[in-house]
Tab-separated table of C-alpha atoms in Angstrom:
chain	number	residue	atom	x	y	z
A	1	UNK	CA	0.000	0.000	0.000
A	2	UNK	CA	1.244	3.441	-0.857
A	3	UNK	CA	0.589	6.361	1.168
A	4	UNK	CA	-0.160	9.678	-0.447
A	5	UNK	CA	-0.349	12.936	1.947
A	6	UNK	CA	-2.158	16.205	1.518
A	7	UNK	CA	1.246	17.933	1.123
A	8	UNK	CA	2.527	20.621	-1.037
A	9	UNK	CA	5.554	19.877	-3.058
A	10	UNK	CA	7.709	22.645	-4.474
A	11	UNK	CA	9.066	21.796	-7.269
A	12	UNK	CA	5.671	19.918	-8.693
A	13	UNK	CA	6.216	16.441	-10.072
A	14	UNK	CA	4.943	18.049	-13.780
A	15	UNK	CA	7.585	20.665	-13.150
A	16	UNK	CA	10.570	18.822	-12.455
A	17	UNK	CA	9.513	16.563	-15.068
A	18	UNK	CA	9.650	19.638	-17.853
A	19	UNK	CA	12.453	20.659	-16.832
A	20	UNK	CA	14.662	16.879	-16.773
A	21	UNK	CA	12.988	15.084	-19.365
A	22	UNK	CA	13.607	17.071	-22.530
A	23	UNK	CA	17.631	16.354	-21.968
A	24	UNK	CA	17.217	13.077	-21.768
A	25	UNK	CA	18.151	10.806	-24.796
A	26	UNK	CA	14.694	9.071	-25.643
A	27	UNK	CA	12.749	12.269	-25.253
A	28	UNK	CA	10.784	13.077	-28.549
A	29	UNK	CA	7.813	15.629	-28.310
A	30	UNK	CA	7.521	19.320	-27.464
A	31	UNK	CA	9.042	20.027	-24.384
A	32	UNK	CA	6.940	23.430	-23.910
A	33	UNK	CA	3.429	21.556	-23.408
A	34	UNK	CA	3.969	18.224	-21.454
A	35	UNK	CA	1.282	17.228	-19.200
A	36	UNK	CA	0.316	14.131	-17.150
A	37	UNK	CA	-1.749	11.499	-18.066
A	38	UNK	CA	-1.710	9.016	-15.556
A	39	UNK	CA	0.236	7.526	-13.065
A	40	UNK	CA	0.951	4.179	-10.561
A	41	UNK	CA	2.925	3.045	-7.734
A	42	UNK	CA	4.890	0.356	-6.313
A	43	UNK	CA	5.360	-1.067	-2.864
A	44	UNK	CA	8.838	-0.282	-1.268
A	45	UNK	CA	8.526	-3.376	1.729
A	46	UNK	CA	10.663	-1.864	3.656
A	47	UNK	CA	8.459	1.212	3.063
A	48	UNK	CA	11.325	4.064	2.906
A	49	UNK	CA	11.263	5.021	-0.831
A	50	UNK	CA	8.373	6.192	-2.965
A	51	UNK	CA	8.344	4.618	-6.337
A	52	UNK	CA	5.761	6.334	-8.498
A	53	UNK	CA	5.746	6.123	-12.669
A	54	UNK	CA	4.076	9.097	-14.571
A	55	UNK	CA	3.010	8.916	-17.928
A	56	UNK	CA	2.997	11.949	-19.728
A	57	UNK	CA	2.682	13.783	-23.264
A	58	UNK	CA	2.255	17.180	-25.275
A	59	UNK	CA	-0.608	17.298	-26.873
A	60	UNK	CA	-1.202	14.418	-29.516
A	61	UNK	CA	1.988	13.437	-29.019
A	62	UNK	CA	3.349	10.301	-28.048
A	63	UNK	CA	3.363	9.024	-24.235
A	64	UNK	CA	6.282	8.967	-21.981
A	65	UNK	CA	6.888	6.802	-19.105
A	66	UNK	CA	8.927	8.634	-16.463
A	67	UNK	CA	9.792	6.178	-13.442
A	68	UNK	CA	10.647	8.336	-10.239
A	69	UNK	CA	11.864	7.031	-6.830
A	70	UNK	CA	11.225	9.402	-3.873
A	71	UNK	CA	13.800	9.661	-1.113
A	72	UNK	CA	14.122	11.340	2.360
A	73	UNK	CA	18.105	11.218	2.100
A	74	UNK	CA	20.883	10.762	-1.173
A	75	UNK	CA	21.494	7.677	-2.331
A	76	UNK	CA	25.157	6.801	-2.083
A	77	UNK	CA	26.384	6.249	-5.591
A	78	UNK	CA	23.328	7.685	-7.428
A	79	UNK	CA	24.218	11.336	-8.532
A	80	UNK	CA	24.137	10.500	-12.330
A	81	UNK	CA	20.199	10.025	-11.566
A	82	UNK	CA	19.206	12.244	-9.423
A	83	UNK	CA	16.704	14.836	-11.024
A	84	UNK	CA	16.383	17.138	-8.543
A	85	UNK	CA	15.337	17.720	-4.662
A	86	UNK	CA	11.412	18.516	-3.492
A	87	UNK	CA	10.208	20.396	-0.562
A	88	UNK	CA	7.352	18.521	0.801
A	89	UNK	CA	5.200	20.084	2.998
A	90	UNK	CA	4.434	16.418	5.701
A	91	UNK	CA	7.522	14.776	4.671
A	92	UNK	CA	10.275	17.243	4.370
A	93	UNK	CA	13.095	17.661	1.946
A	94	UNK	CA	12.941	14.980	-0.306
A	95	UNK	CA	15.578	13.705	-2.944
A	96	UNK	CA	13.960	12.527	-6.689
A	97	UNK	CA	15.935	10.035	-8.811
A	98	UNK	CA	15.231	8.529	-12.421
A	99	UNK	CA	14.298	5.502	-10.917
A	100	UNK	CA	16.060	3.302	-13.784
A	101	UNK	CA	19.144	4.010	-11.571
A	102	UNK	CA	17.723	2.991	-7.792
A	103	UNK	CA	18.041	-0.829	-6.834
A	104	UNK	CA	14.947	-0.558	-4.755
A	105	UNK	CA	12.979	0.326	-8.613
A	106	UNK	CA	14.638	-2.717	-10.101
A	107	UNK	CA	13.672	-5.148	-7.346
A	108	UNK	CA	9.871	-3.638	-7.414
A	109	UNK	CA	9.748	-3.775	-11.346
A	110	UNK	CA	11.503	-7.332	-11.287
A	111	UNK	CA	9.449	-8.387	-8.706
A	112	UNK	CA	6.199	-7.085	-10.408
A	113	UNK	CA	6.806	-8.507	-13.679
A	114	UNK	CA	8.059	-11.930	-12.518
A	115	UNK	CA	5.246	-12.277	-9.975
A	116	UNK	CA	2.560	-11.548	-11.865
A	117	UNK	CA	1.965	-8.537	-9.686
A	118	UNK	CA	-0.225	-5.280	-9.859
A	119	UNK	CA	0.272	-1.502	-8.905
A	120	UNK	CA	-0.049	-0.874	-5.049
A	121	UNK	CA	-3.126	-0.033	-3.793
A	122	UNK	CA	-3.164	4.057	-2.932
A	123	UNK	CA	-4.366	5.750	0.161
A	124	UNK	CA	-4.703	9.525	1.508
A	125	UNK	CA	-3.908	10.328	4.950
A	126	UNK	CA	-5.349	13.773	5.663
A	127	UNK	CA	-4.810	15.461	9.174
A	128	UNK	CA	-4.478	11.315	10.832
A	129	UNK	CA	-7.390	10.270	8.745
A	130	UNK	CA	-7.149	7.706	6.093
A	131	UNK	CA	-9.086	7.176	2.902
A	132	UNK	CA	-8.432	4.785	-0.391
A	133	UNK	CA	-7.863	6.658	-3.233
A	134	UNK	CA	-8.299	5.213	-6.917
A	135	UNK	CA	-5.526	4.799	-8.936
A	136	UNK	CA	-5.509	6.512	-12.403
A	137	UNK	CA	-3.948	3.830	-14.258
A	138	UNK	CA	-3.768	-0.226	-13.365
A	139	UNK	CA	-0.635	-2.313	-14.799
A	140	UNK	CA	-0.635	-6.149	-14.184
A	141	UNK	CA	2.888	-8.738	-14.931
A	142	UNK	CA	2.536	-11.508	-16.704
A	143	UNK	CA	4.825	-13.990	-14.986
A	144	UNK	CA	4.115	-16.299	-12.422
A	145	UNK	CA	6.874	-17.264	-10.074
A	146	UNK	CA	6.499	-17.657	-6.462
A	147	UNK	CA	9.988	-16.526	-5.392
A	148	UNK	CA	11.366	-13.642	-7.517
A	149	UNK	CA	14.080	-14.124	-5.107
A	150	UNK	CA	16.613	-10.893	-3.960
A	151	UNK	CA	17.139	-8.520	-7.087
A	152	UNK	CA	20.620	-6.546	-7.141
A	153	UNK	CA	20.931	-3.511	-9.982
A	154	UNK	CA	23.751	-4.456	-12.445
A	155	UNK	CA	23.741	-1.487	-14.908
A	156	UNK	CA	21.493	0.925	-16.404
A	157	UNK	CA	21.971	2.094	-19.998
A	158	UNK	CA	19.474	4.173	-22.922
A	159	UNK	CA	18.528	2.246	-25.750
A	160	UNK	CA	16.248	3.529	-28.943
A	161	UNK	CA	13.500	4.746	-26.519
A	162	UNK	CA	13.753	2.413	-23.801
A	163	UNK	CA	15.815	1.959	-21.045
A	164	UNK	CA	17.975	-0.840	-20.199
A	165	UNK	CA	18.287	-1.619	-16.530
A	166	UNK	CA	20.805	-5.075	-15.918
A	167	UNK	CA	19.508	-7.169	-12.320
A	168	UNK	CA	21.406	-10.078	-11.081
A	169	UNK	CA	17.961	-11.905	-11.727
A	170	UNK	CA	16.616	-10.624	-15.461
A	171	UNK	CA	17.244	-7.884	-17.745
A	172	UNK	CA	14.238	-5.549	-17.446
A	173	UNK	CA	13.572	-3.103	-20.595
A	174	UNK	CA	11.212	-0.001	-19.161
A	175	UNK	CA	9.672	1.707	-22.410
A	176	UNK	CA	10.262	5.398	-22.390
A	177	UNK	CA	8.061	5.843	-25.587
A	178	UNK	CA	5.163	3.819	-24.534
A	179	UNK	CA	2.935	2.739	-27.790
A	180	UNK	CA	1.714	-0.109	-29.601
A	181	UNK	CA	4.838	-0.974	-31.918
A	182	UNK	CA	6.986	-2.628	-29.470
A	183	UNK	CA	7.013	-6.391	-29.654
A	184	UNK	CA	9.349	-8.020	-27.258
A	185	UNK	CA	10.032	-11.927	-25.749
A	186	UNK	CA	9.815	-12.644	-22.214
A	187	UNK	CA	7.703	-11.586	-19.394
A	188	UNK	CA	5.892	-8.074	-19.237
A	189	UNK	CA	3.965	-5.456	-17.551
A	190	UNK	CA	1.339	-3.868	-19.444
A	191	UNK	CA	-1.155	-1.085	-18.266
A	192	UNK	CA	-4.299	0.982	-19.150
A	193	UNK	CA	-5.487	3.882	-17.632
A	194	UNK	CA	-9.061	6.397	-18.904
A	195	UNK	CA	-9.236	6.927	-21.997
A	196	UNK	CA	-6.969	4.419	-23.660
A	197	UNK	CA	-8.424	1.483	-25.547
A	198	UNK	CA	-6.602	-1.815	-24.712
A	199	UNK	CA	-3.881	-2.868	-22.806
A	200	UNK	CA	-0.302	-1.327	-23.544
A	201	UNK	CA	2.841	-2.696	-23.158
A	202	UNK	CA	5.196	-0.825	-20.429
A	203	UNK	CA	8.349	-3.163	-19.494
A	204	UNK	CA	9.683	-6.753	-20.314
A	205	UNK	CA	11.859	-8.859	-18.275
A	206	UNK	CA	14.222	-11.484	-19.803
């Protein structure tokens, strides 16, 4: 279960998002309009990091997947992926990384995809009260093993609009230019959200 607060965040997510993403070697669109159009989460277990992917796009444009991990400290090691740092309002300052380069990413993504598990279920806690709170978009792996087992990153490198992110137990491709072209072997998290018709393929593990 993730746990969203009534917070104020300074940067925005959709700012610091405009502002990294256009730099980046898979970006294609206009940089000027971006805007979100959905969004899920995974489970951290040992619940210290948020792990939240937003989809976004410029008008007719094609969709981006940006993963993010959410952090109360730096990650040793990670400065080639960290974005940028958030005020938050409940949780403090609050340090944002592509999450392509954060182990605890890899192990949820692995551990989705392999599993055959689902987006984490969201709620709101506003002044001590909590509330579920629907999720804008619903993604579902297509494996089925029982013991994923521990996942350790490898390496992390861009491809052709996808990024390549090496674990000690699969190779997991995360789409950056999410769309109905791709075609790829092994297991795979797809996802649909309001508004799109059908299923669309996010990630592949192999």
């Amino acid at each position: 279960m993730a746990l969203l607060h009534a917070a104020e965040i300074r940067p925005s997510k959709i700012e610091l998002i405009r502002g990294w993403a256009p730099d980046q070697p898979w970006f294609v669109g206009d940089d000027l309009g971006l805007e979100q159009v959905a969004a899920y989460r995974f489970d951290d277990p040992d619940g210290e990091v948020g792990i939240e992917t937003i989809l976004v796009r410029s008008g007719d444009g094609p969709v981006l997947q940006i993963p993010l991990t959410y952090r109360g400290a730096p990650l040793a090691g990670a400065d080639e992926w960290l974005i940028t740092t958030m005020e938050h309002t409940v949780l403090g300052d609050r340090w944002v990384y592509d999450a392509c380069g954060d182990p605890v990413y890899a192990a949820a993504l692995a551990t989705t995809i392999l599993g055959g598990g689902s987006e984490a279920a969201l709620e709101r806690d506003t002044d001590g009260e909590r509330a579920p709170v629907e999720p804008s978009m619903r993604v579902i792996g297509s494996g089925s093993s029982t013991d994923v087992g521990s996942v350790g990153l490898v390496d992390v490198r861009d491809l052709d609009g996808s990024t390549l992110v090496v674990t000690s137990v699969a190779e997991l491709e995360v789409l950056r230019v999410v769309g109905d072209s791709w075609s790829m072997g092994g297991e795979t998290l797809t996802g649909t959200w309001d508004g799109r018709d059908g299923s669309v393929l996010l990630a592949a593990a192999r």
